[in-house]
Every structure is written in C-alpha cells, then in structure tokens.
mmCIF file of N, CA and C in Angstrom:
data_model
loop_
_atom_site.group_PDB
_atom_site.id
_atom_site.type_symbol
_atom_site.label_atom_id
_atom_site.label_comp_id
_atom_site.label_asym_id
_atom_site.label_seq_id
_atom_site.Cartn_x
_atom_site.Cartn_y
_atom_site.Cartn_z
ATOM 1 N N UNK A 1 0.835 -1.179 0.000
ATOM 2 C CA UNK A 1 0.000 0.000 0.000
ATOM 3 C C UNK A 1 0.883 1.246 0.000
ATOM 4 N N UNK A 2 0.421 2.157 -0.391
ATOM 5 C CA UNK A 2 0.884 3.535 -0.266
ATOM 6 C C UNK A 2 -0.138 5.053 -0.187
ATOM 7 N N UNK A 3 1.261 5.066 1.110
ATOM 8 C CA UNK A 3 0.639 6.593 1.537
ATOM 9 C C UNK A 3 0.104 7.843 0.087
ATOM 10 N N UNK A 4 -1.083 8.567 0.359
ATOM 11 C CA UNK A 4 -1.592 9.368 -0.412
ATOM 12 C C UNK A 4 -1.524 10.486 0.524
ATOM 13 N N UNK A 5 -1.086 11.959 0.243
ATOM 14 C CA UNK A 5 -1.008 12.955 1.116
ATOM 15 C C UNK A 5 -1.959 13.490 0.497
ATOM 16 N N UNK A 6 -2.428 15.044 1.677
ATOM 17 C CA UNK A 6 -3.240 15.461 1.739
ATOM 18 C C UNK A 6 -2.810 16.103 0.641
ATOM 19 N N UNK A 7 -1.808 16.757 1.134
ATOM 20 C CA UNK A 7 -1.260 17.661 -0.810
ATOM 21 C C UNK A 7 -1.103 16.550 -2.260
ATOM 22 N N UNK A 8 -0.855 15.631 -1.788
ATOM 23 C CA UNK A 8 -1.470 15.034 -3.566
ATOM 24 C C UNK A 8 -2.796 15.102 -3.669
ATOM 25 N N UNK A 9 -3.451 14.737 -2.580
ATOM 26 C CA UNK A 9 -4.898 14.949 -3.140
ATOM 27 C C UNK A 9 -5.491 16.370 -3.629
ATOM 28 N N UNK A 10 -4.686 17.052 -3.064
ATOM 29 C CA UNK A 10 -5.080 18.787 -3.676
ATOM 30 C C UNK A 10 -4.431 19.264 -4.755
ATOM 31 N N UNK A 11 -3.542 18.704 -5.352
ATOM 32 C CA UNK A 11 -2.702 18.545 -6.785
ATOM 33 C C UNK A 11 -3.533 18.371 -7.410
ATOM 34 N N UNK A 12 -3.948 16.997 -6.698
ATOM 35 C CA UNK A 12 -4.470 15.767 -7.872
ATOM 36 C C UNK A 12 -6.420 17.081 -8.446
ATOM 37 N N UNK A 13 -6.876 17.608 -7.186
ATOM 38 C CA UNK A 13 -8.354 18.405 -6.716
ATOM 39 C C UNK A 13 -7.997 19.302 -7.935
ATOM 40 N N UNK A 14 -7.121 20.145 -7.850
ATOM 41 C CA UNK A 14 -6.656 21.384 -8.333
ATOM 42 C C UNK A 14 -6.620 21.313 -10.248
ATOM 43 N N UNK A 15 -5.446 20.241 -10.307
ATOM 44 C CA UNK A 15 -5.726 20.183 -11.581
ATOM 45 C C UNK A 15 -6.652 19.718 -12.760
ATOM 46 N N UNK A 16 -7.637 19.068 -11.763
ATOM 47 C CA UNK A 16 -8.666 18.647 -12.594
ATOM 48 C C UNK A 16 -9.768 19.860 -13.105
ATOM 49 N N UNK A 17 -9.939 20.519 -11.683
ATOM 50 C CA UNK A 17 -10.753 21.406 -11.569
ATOM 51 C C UNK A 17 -10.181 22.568 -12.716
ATOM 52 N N UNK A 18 -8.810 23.037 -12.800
ATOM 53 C CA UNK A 18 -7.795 23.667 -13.842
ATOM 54 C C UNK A 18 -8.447 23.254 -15.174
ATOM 55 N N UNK A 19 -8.057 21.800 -15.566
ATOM 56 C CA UNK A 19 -8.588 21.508 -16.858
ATOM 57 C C UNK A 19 -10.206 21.147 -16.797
ATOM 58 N N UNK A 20 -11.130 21.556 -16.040
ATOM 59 C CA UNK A 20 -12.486 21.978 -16.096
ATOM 60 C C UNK A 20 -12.528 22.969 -16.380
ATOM 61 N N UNK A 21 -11.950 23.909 -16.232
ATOM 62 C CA UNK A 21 -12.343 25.226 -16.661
ATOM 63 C C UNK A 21 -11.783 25.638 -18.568
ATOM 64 N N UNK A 22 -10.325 24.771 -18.347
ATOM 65 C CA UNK A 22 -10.016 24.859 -19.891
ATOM 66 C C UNK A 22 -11.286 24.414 -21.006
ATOM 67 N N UNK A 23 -11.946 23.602 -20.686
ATOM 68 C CA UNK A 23 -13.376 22.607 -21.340
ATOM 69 C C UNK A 23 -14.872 22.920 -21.203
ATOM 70 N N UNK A 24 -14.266 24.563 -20.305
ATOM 71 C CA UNK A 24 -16.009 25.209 -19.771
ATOM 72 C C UNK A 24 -16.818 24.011 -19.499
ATOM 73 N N UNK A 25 -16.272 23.138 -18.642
ATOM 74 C CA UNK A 25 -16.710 22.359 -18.050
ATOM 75 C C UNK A 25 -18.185 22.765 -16.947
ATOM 76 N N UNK A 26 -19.524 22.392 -17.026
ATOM 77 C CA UNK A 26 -20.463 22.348 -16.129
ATOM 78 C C UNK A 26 -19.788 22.125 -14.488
ATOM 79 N N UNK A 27 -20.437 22.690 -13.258
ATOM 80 C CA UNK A 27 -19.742 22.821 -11.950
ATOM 81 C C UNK A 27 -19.626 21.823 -11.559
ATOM 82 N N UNK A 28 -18.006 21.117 -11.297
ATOM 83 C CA UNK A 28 -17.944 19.689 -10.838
ATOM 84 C C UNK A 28 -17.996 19.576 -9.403
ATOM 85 N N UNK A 29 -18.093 18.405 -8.795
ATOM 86 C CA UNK A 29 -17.538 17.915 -7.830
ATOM 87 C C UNK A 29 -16.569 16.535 -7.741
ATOM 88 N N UNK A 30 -15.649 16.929 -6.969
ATOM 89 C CA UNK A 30 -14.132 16.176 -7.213
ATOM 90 C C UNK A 30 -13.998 15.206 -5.710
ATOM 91 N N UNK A 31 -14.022 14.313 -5.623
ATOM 92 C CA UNK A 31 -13.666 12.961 -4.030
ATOM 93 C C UNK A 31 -11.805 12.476 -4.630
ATOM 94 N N UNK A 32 -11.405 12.799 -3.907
ATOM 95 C CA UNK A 32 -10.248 12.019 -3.645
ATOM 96 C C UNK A 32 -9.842 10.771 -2.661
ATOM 97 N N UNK A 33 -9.778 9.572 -2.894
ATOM 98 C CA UNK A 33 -10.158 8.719 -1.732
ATOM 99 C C UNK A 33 -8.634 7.962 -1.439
ATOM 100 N N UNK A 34 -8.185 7.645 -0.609
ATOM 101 C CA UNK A 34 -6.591 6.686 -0.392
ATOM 102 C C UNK A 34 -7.218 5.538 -0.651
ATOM 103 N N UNK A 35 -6.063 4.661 -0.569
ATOM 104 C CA UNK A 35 -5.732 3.373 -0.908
ATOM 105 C C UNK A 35 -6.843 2.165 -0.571
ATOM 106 N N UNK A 36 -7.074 2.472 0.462
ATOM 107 C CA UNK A 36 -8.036 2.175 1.532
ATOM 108 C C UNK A 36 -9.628 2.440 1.246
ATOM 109 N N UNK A 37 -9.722 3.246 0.250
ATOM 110 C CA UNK A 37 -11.261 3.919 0.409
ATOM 111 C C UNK A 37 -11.557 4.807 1.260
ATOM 112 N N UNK A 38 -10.960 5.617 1.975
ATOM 113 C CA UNK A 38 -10.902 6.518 2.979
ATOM 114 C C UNK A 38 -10.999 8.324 1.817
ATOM 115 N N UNK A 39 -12.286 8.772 2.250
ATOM 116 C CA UNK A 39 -12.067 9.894 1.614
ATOM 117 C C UNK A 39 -11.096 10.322 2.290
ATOM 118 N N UNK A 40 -10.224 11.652 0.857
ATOM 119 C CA UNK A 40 -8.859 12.363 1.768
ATOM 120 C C UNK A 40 -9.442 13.649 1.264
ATOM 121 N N UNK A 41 -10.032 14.167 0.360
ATOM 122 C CA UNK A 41 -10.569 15.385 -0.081
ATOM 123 C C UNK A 41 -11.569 15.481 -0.821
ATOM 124 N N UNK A 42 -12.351 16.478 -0.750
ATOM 125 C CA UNK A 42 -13.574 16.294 -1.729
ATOM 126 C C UNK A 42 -13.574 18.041 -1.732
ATOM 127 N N UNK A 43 -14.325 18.357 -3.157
ATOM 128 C CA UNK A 43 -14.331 19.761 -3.271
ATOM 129 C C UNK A 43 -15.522 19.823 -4.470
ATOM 130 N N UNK A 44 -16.535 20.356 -4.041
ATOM 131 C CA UNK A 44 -17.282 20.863 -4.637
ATOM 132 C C UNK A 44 -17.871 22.369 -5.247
ATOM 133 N N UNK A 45 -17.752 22.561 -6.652
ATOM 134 C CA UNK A 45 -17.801 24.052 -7.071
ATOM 135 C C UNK A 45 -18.644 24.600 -6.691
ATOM 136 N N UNK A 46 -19.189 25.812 -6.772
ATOM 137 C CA UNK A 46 -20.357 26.831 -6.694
ATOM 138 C C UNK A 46 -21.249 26.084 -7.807
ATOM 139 N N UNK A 47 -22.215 25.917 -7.603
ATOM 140 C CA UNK A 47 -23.580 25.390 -8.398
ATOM 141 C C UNK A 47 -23.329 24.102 -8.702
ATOM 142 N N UNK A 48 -22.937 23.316 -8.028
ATOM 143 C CA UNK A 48 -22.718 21.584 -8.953
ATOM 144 C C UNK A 48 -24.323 21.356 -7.660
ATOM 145 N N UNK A 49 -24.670 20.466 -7.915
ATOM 146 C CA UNK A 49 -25.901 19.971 -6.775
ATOM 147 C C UNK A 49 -25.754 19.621 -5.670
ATOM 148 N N UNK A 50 -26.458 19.191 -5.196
ATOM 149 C CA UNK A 50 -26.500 18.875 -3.824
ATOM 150 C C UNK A 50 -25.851 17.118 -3.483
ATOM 151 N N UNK A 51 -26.567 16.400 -4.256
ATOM 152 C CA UNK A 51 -26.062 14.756 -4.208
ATOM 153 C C UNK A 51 -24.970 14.532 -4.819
ATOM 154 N N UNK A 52 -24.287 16.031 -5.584
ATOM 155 C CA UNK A 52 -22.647 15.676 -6.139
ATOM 156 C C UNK A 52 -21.977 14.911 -5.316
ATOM 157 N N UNK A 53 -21.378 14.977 -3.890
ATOM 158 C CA UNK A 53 -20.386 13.893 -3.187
ATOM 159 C C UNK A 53 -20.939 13.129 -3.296
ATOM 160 N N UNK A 54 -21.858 12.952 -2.738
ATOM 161 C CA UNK A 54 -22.160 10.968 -3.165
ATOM 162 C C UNK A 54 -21.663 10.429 -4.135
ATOM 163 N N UNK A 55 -22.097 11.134 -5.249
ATOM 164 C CA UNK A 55 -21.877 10.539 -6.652
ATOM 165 C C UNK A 55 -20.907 10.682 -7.315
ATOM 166 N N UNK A 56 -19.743 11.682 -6.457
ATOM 167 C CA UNK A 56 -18.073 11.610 -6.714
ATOM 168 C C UNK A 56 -17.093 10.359 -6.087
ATOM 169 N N UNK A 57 -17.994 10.408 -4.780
ATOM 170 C CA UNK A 57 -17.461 9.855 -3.918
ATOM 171 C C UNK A 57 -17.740 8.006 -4.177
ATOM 172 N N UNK A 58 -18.837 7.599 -4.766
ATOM 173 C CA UNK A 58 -19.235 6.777 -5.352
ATOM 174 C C UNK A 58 -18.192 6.340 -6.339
ATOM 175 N N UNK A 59 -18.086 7.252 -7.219
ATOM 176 C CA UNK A 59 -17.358 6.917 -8.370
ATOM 177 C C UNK A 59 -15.684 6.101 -8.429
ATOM 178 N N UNK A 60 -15.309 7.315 -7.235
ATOM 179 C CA UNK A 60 -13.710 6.351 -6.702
ATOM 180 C C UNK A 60 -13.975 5.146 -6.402
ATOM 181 N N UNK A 61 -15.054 5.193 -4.719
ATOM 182 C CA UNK A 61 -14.950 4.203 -4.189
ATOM 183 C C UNK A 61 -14.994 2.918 -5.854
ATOM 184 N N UNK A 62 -16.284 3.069 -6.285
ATOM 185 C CA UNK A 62 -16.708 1.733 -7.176
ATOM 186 C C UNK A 62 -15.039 1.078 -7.662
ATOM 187 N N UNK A 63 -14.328 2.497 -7.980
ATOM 188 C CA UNK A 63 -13.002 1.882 -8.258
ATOM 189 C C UNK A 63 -11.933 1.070 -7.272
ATOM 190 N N UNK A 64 -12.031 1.720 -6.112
ATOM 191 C CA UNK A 64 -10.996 1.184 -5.352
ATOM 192 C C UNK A 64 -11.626 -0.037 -4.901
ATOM 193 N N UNK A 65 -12.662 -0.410 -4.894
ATOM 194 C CA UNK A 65 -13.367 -0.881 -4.314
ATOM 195 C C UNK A 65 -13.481 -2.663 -5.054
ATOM 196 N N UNK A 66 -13.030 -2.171 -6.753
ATOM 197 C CA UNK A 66 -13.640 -3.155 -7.341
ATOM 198 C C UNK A 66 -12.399 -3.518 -8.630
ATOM 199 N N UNK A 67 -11.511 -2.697 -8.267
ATOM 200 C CA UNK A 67 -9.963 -3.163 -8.962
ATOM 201 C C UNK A 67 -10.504 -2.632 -10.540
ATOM 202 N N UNK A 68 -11.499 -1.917 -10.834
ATOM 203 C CA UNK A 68 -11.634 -1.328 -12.536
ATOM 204 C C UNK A 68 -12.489 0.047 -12.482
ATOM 205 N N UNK A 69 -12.120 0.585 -13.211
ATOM 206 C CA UNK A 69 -12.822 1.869 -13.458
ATOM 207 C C UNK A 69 -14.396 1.780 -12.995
ATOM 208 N N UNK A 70 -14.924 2.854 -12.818
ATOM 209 C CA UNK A 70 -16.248 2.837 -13.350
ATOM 210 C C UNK A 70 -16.858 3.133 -14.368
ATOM 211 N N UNK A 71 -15.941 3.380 -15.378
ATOM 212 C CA UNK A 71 -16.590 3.409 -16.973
ATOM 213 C C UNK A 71 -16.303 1.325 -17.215
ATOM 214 N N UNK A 72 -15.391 0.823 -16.798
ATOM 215 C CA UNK A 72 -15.488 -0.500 -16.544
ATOM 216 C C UNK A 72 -16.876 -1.175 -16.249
ATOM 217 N N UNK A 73 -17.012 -0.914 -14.849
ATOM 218 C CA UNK A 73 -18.137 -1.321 -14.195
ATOM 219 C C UNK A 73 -19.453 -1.117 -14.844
ATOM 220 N N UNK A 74 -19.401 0.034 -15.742
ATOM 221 C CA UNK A 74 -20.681 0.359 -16.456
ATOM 222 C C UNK A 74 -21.014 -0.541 -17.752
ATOM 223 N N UNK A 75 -19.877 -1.028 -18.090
ATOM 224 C CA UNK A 75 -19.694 -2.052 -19.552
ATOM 225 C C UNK A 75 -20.113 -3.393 -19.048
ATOM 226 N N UNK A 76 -19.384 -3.666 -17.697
ATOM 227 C CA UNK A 76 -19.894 -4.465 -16.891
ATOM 228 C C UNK A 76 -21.683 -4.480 -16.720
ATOM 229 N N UNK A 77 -22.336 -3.268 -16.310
ATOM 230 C CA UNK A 77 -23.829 -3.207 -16.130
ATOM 231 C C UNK A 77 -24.787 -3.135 -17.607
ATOM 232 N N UNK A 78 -23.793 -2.977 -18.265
ATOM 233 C CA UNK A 78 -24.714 -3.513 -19.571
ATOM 234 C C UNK A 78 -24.884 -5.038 -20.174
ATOM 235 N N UNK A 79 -23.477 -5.577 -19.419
ATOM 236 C CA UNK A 79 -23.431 -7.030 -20.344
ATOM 237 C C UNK A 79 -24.236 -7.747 -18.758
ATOM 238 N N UNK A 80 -24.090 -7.265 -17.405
ATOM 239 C CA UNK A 80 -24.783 -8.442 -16.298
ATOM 240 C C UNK A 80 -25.402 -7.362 -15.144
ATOM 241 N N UNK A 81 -26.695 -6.698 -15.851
ATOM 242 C CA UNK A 81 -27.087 -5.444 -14.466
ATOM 243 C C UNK A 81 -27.669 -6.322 -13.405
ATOM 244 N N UNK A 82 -27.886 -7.706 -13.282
ATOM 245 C CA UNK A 82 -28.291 -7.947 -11.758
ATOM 246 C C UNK A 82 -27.104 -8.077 -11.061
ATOM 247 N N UNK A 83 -25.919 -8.359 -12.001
ATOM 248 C CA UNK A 83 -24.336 -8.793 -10.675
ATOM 249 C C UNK A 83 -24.053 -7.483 -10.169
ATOM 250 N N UNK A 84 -24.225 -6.103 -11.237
ATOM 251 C CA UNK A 84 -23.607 -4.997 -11.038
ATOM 252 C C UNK A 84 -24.717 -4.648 -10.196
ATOM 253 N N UNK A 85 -25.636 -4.870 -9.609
ATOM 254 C CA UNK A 85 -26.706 -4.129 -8.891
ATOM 255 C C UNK A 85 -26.713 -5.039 -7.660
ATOM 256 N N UNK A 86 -26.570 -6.373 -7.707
ATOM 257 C CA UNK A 86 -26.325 -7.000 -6.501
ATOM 258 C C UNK A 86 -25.007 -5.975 -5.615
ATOM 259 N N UNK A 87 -23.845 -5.860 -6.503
ATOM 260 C CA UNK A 87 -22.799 -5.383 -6.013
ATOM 261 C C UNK A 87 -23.174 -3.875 -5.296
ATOM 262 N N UNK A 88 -23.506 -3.656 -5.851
ATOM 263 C CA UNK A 88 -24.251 -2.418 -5.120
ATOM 264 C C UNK A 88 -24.818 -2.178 -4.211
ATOM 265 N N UNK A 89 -25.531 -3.186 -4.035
ATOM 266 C CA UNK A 89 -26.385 -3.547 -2.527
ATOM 267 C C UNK A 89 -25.454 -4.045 -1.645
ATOM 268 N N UNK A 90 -24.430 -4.978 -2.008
ATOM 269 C CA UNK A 90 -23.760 -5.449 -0.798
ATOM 270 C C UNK A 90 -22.445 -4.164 -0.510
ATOM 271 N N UNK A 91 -22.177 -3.071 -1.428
ATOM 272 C CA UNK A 91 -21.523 -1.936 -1.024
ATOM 273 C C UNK A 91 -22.182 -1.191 -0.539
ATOM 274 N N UNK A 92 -23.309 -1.402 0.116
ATOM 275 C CA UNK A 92 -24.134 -0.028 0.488
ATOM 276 C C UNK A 92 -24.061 1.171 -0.092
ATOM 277 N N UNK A 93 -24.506 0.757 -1.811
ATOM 278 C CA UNK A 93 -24.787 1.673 -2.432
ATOM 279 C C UNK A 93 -23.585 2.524 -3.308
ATOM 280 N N UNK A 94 -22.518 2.242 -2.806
ATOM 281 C CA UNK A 94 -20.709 2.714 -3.144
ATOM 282 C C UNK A 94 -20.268 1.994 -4.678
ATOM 283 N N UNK A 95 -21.539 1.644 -5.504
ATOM 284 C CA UNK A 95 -20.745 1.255 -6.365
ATOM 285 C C UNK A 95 -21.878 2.086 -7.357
ATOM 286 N N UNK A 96 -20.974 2.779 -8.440
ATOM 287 C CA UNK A 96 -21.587 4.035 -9.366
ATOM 288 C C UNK A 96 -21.204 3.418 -10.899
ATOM 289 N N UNK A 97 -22.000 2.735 -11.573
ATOM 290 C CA UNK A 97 -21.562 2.105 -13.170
ATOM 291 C C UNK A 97 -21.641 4.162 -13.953
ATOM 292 N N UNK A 98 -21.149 4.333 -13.543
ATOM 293 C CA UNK A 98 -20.594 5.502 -15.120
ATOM 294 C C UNK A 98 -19.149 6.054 -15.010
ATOM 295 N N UNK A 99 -18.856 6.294 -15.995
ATOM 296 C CA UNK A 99 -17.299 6.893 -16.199
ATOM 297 C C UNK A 99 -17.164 8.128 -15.598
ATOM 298 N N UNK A 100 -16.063 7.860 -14.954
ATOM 299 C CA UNK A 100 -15.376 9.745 -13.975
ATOM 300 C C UNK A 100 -14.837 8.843 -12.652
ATOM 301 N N UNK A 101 -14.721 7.420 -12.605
ATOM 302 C CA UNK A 101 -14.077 6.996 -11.378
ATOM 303 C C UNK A 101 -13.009 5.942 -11.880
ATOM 304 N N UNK A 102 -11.610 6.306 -11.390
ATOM 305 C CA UNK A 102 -10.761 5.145 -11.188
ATOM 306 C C UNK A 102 -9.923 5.466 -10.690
ATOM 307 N N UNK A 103 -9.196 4.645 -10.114
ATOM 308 C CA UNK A 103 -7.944 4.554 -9.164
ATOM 309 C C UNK A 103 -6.797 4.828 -10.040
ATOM 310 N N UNK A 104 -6.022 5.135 -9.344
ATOM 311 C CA UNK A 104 -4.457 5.987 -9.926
ATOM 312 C C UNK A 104 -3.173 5.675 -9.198
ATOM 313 N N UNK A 105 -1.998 5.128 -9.360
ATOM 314 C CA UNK A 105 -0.624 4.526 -9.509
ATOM 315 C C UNK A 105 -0.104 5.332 -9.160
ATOM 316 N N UNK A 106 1.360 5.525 -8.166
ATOM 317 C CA UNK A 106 2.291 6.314 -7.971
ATOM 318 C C UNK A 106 3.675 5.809 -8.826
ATOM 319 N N UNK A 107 4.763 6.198 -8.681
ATOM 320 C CA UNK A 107 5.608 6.201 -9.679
ATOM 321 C C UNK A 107 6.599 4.987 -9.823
ATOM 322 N N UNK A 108 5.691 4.519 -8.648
ATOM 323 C CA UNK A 108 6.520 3.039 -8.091
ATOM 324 C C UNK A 108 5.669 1.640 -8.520
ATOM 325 N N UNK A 109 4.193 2.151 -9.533
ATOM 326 C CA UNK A 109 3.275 1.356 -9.585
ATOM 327 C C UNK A 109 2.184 1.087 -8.718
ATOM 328 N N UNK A 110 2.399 1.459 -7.437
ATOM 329 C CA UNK A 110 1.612 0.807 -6.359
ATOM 330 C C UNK A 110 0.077 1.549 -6.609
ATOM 331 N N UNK A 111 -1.282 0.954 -6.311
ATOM 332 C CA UNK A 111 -2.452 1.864 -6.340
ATOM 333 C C UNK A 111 -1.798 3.004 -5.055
ATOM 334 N N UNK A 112 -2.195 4.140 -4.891
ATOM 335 C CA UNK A 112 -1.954 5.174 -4.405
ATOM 336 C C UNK A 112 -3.509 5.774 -3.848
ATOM 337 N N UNK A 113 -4.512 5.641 -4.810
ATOM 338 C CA UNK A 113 -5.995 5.934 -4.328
ATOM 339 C C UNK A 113 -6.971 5.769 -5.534
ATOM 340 N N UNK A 114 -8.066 6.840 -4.890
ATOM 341 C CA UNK A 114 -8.522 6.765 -6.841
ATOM 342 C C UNK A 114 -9.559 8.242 -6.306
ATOM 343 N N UNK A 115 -9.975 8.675 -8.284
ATOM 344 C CA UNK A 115 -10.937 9.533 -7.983
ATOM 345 C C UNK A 115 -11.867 9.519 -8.489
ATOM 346 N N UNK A 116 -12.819 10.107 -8.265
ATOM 347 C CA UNK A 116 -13.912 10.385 -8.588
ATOM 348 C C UNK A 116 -14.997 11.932 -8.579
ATOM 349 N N UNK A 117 -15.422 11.967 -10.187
ATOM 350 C CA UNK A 117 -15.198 13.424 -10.989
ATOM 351 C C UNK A 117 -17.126 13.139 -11.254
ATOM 352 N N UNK A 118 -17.983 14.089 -11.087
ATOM 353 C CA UNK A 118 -19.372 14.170 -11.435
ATOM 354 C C UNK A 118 -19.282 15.747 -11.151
ATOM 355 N N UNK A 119 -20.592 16.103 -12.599
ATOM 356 C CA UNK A 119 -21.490 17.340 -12.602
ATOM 357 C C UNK A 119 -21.106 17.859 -14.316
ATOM 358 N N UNK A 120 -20.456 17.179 -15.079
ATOM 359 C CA UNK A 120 -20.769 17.125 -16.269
ATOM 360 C C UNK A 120 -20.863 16.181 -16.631
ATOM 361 N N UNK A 121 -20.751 15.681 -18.379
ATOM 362 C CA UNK A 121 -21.237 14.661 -19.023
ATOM 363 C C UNK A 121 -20.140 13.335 -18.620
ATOM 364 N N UNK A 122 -20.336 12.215 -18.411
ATOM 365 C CA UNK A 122 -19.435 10.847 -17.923
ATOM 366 C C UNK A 122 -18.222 10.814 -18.574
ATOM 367 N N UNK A 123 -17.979 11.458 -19.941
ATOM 368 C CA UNK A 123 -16.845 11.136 -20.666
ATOM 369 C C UNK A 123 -15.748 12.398 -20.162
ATOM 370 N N UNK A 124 -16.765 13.804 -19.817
ATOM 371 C CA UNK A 124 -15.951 14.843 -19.633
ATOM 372 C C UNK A 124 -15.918 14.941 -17.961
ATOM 373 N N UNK A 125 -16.485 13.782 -17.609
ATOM 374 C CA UNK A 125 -15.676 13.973 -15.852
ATOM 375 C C UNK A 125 -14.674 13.085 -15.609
ATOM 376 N N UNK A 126 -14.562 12.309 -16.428
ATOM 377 C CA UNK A 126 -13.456 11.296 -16.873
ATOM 378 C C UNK A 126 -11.922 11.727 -17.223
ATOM 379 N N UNK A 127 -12.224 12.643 -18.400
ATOM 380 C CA UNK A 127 -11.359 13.396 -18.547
ATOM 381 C C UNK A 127 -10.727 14.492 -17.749
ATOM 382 N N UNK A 128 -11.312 15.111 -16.933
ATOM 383 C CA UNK A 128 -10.930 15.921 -15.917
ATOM 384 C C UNK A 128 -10.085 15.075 -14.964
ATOM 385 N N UNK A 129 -10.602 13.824 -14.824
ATOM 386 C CA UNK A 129 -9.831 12.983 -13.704
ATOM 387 C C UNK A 129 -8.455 12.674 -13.969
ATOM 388 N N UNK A 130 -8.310 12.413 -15.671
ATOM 389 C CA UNK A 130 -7.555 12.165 -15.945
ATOM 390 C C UNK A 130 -6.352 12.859 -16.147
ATOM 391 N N UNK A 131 -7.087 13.885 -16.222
ATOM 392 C CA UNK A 131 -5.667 15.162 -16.420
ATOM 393 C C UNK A 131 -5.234 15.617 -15.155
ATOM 394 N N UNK A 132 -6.175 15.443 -13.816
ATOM 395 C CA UNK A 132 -6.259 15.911 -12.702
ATOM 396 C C UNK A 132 -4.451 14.655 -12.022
ATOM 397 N N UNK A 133 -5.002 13.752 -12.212
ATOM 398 C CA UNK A 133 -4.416 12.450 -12.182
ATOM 399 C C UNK A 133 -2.445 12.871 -12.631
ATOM 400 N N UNK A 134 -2.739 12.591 -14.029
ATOM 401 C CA UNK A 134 -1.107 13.310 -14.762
ATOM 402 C C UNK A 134 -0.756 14.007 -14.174
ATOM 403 N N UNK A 135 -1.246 15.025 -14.121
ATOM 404 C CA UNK A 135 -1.049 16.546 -13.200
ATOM 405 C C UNK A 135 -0.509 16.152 -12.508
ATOM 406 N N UNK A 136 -0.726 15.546 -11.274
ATOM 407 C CA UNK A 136 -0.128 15.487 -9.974
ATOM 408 C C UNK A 136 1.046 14.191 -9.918
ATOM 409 N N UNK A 137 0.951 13.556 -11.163
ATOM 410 C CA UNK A 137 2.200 12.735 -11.076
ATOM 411 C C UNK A 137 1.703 11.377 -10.879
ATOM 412 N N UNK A 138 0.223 10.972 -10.917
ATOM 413 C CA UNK A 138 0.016 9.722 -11.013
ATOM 414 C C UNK A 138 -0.530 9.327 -12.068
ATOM 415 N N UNK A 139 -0.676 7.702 -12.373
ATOM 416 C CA UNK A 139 -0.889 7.168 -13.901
ATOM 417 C C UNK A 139 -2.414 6.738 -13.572
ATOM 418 N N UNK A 140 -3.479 7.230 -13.929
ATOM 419 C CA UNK A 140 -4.578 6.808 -13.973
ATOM 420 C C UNK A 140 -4.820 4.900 -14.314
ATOM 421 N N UNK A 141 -5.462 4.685 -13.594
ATOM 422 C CA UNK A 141 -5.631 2.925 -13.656
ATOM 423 C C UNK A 141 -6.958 2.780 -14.171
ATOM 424 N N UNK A 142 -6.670 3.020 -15.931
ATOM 425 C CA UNK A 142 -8.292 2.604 -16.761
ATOM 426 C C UNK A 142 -8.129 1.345 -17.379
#
C-alpha cells in the first residue's frame, strides 16, 4: 500500500478542476479517496448539486473498491445489471456504473488511491480525472 497525502490529493483536486475550466466544463464535484477507500478530499464548485459527493465519492470508491474503473463497471452493467446491482447492494450503495471513477498509480506502480469526478457529461468527468491524475504525477488505472 501507499501513503496518499493530503497535498497530492489537492494537486491531484486542483488540476482537474484547472482543466475543467479549460473545457467550460459544467460545476464539478471532485472525491479524492486513499488506498483504503478513505475519503482524503472532496471539493465541490459553486452550483454543482446537492447529491454531487455521493456521486463523486461513489465513483472512486466503485473503483478502489472493485480493482476497474467505473466506466469499466458500467460495460460491466450492460453485459450483467443484476451482478452490477447486486454489487451495489452489498456496497451499500458505493458502487456508481458511469465513467469519472478510477484509481491511480504512484511512480513506483503501487495503487496510491482513486478519484472520482461528477457534474458534467461521464466522458468529460473522466477526462478531468484524468488530467487531474497526470497533473499530480500519477498514472490513472483505466
């Protein structure tokens, strides 16, 4: 396992939110979670909604949670939605089938944490993660 600091997670917060704005990105909300599933940061813009953390926070977990993205998990809920919905129930709800969640590598390989990006479209909270991710020096795990 490996340690995730509070300042990578605000690297990792910062630059996503950075390349949201390059993409006039709709108001996100950003979960940063460690290794563990332990939120380490979450940051939500001016006007993203109200159930945004959940559904940021969702998005990592499904990843850390389940060793594949959640644009994974969603390919997954098209080819078997009772396994992906069972799974859901036995996560109390922590598992989110759409793209904007996966776990991310430090430079040594090791998972490091993962994130999770909602309040625009699945492909463009994805992408925010992903650049958010580079940014701070880790390799996104899609």
């Amino acid at each position: 396992m490996s340690k995730l600091s509070l300042e990578d997670a605000r690297s990792i917060v910062r630059a996503a939110l950075d390349h949201a704005a390059t993409i006039d990105a709709k108001p996100l909300t950003v979960a940063v979670l460690d290794d563990g599933g332990h939120l380490v940061m979450l940051e939500r813009q001016d006007g993203a909604s109200a159930l945004r953390p959940e559904v940021a926070q969702a998005k990592a977990a499904t990843a850390i949670n389940l060793g594949k993205s959640s644009r994974a998990i969603a390919e997954d809920a098209a080819a078997r939605p009772t396994f992906v919905s069972a799974l859901s129930a036995l996560a109390g709800g922590r598992v989110l089938p759409a793209a904007g969640g996966f776990a991310f590598r430090n430079t040594k390989g090791d998972v490091a944490g993962a994130i999770g990006i909602t309040g625009d479209t699945s492909d463009r909270d994805e992408e925010c993660a992903i650049a958010g991710a580079k940014a701070a020096g880790f390799s996104p795990d899609l």
